[in-house]
Coordinates of C-alpha atoms in Angstrom, one line a residue:
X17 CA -33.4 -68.5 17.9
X18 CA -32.1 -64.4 17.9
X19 CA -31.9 -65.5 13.9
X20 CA -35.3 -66.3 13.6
X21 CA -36.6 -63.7 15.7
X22 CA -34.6 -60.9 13.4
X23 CA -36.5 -62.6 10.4
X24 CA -39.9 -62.3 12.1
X25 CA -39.7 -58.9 13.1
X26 CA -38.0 -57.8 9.7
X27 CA -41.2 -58.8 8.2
X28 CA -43.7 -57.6 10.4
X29 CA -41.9 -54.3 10.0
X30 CA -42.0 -54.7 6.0
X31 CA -45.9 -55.6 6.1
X32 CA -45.9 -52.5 8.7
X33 CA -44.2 -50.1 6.2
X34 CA -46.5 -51.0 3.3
X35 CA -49.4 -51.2 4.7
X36 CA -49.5 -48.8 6.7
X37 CA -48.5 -45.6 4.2
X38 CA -50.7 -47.3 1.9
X39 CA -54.4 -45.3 1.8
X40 CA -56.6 -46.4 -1.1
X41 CA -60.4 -46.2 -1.8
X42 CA -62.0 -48.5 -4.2
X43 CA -64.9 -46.9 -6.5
X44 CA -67.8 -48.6 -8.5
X45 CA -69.8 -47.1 -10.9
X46 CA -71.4 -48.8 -13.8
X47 CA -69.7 -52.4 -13.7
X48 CA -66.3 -50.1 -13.4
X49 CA -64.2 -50.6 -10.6
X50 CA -61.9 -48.0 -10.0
X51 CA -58.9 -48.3 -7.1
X52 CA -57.2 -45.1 -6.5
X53 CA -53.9 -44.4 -3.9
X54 CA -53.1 -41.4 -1.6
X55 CA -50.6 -39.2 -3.0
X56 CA -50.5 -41.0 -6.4
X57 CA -50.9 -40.6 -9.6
X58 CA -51.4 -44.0 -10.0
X59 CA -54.6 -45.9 -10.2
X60 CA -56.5 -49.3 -11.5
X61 CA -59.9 -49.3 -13.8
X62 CA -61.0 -52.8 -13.8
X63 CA -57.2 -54.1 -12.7
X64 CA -56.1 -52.3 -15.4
X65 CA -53.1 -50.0 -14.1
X66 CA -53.4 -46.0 -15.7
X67 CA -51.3 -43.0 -14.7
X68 CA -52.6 -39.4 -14.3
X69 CA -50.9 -36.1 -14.4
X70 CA -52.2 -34.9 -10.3
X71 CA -51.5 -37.1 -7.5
X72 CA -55.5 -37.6 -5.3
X73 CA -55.1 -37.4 -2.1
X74 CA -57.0 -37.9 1.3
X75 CA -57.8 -35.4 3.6
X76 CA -57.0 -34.6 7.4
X77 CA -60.8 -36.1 7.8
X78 CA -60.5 -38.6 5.5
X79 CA -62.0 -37.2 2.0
X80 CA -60.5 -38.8 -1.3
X81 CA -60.0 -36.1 -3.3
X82 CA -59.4 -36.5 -7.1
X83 CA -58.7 -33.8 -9.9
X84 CA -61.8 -32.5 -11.5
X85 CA -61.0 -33.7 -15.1
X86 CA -60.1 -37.5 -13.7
X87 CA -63.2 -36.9 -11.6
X88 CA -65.3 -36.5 -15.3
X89 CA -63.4 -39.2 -16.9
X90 CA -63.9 -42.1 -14.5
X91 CA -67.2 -41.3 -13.1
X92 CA -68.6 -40.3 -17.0
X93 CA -70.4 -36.5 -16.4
X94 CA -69.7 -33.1 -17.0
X95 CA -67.6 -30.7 -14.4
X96 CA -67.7 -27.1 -14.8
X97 CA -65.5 -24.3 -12.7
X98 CA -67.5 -21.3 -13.2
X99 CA -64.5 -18.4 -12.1
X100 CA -66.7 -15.4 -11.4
X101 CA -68.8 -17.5 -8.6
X102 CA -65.9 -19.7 -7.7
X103 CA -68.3 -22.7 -8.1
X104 CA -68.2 -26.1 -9.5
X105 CA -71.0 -27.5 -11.5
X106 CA -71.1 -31.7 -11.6
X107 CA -74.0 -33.1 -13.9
X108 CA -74.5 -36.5 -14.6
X109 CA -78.0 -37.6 -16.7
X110 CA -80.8 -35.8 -14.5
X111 CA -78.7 -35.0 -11.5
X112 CA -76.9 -32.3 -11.0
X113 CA -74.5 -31.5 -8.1
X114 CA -73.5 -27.4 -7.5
X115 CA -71.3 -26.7 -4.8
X116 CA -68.4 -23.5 -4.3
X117 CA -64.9 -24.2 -3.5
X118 CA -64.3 -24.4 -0.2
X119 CA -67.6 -24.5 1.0
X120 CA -69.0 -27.4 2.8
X121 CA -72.8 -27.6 1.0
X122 CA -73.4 -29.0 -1.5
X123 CA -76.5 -28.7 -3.7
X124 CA -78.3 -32.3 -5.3
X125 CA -80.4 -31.1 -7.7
X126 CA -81.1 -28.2 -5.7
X127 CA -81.4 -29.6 -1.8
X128 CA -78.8 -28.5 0.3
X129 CA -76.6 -31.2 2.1
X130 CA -73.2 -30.7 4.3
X131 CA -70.5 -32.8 2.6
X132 CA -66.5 -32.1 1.9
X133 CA -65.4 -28.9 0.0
X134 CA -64.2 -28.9 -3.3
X135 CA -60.5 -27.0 -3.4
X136 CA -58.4 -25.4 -6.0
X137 CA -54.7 -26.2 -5.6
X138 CA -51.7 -23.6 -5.9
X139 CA -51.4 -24.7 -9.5
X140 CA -55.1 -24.2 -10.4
X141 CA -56.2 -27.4 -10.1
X142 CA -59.7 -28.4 -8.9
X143 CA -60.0 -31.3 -6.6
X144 CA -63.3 -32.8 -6.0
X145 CA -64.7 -34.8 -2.8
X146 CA -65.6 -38.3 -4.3

């Protein structure tokens, strides 16, 4: 019986461990599913398993934050850090989303909206909120 009991909570605490460091958002866009993990470089486009040079990671709030030029690649537009206004520019067909680093608005072709800043790590690279 203690046997069997060791064996139970064993795996409750294995199921614990995974799945509870285990933080991952899935993304759709254009019949593309895209599954990315906390603090990984990791990810899956349509199942398929790809690795990237920057980790994404979540925020204390709970922002998924991916590097600008994965950002481009799986969601297909064009992101540009402008230095001297220490903005970033996302366009995508018509739309067009401007927003500063480390600002919380965010301008959607032009109307203001309160969302999750963009950041620049100690590296230089730009994370965007997805």
């Amino acid at each position: 019986m203690l046997k069997r009991f060791k064996m139970i909570t064993g795996i409750l605490l294995i199921f614990t461990v995974l799945f509870g460091t285990c933080n991952a958002s899935m993304f759709y866009n254009d019949y593309v599913t895209v599954e990315l993990h906390n603090q990984s470089r990791w990810y899956t486009v349509n199942g398929v398993w790809k690795e990237y040079s920057n980790a994404c990671t979540i925020d204390e709030n709970g922002n998924f934050y991916l590097p600008a030029d994965l950002f481009r690649s799986l969601f297909d537009c064009a992101v540009t850090y402008f230095s001297d206004s220490h903005g970033v520019l996302v366009t995508r067909n018509q739309t067009t989303l401007w927003q500063g680093i480390d600002s919380h608005t965010i301008y959607l072709n032009d109307v203001p909206y309160t969302d999750a800043a963009p950041y620049m790590d100690e590296s230089g690279v730009i994370y965007l909120p997805v």
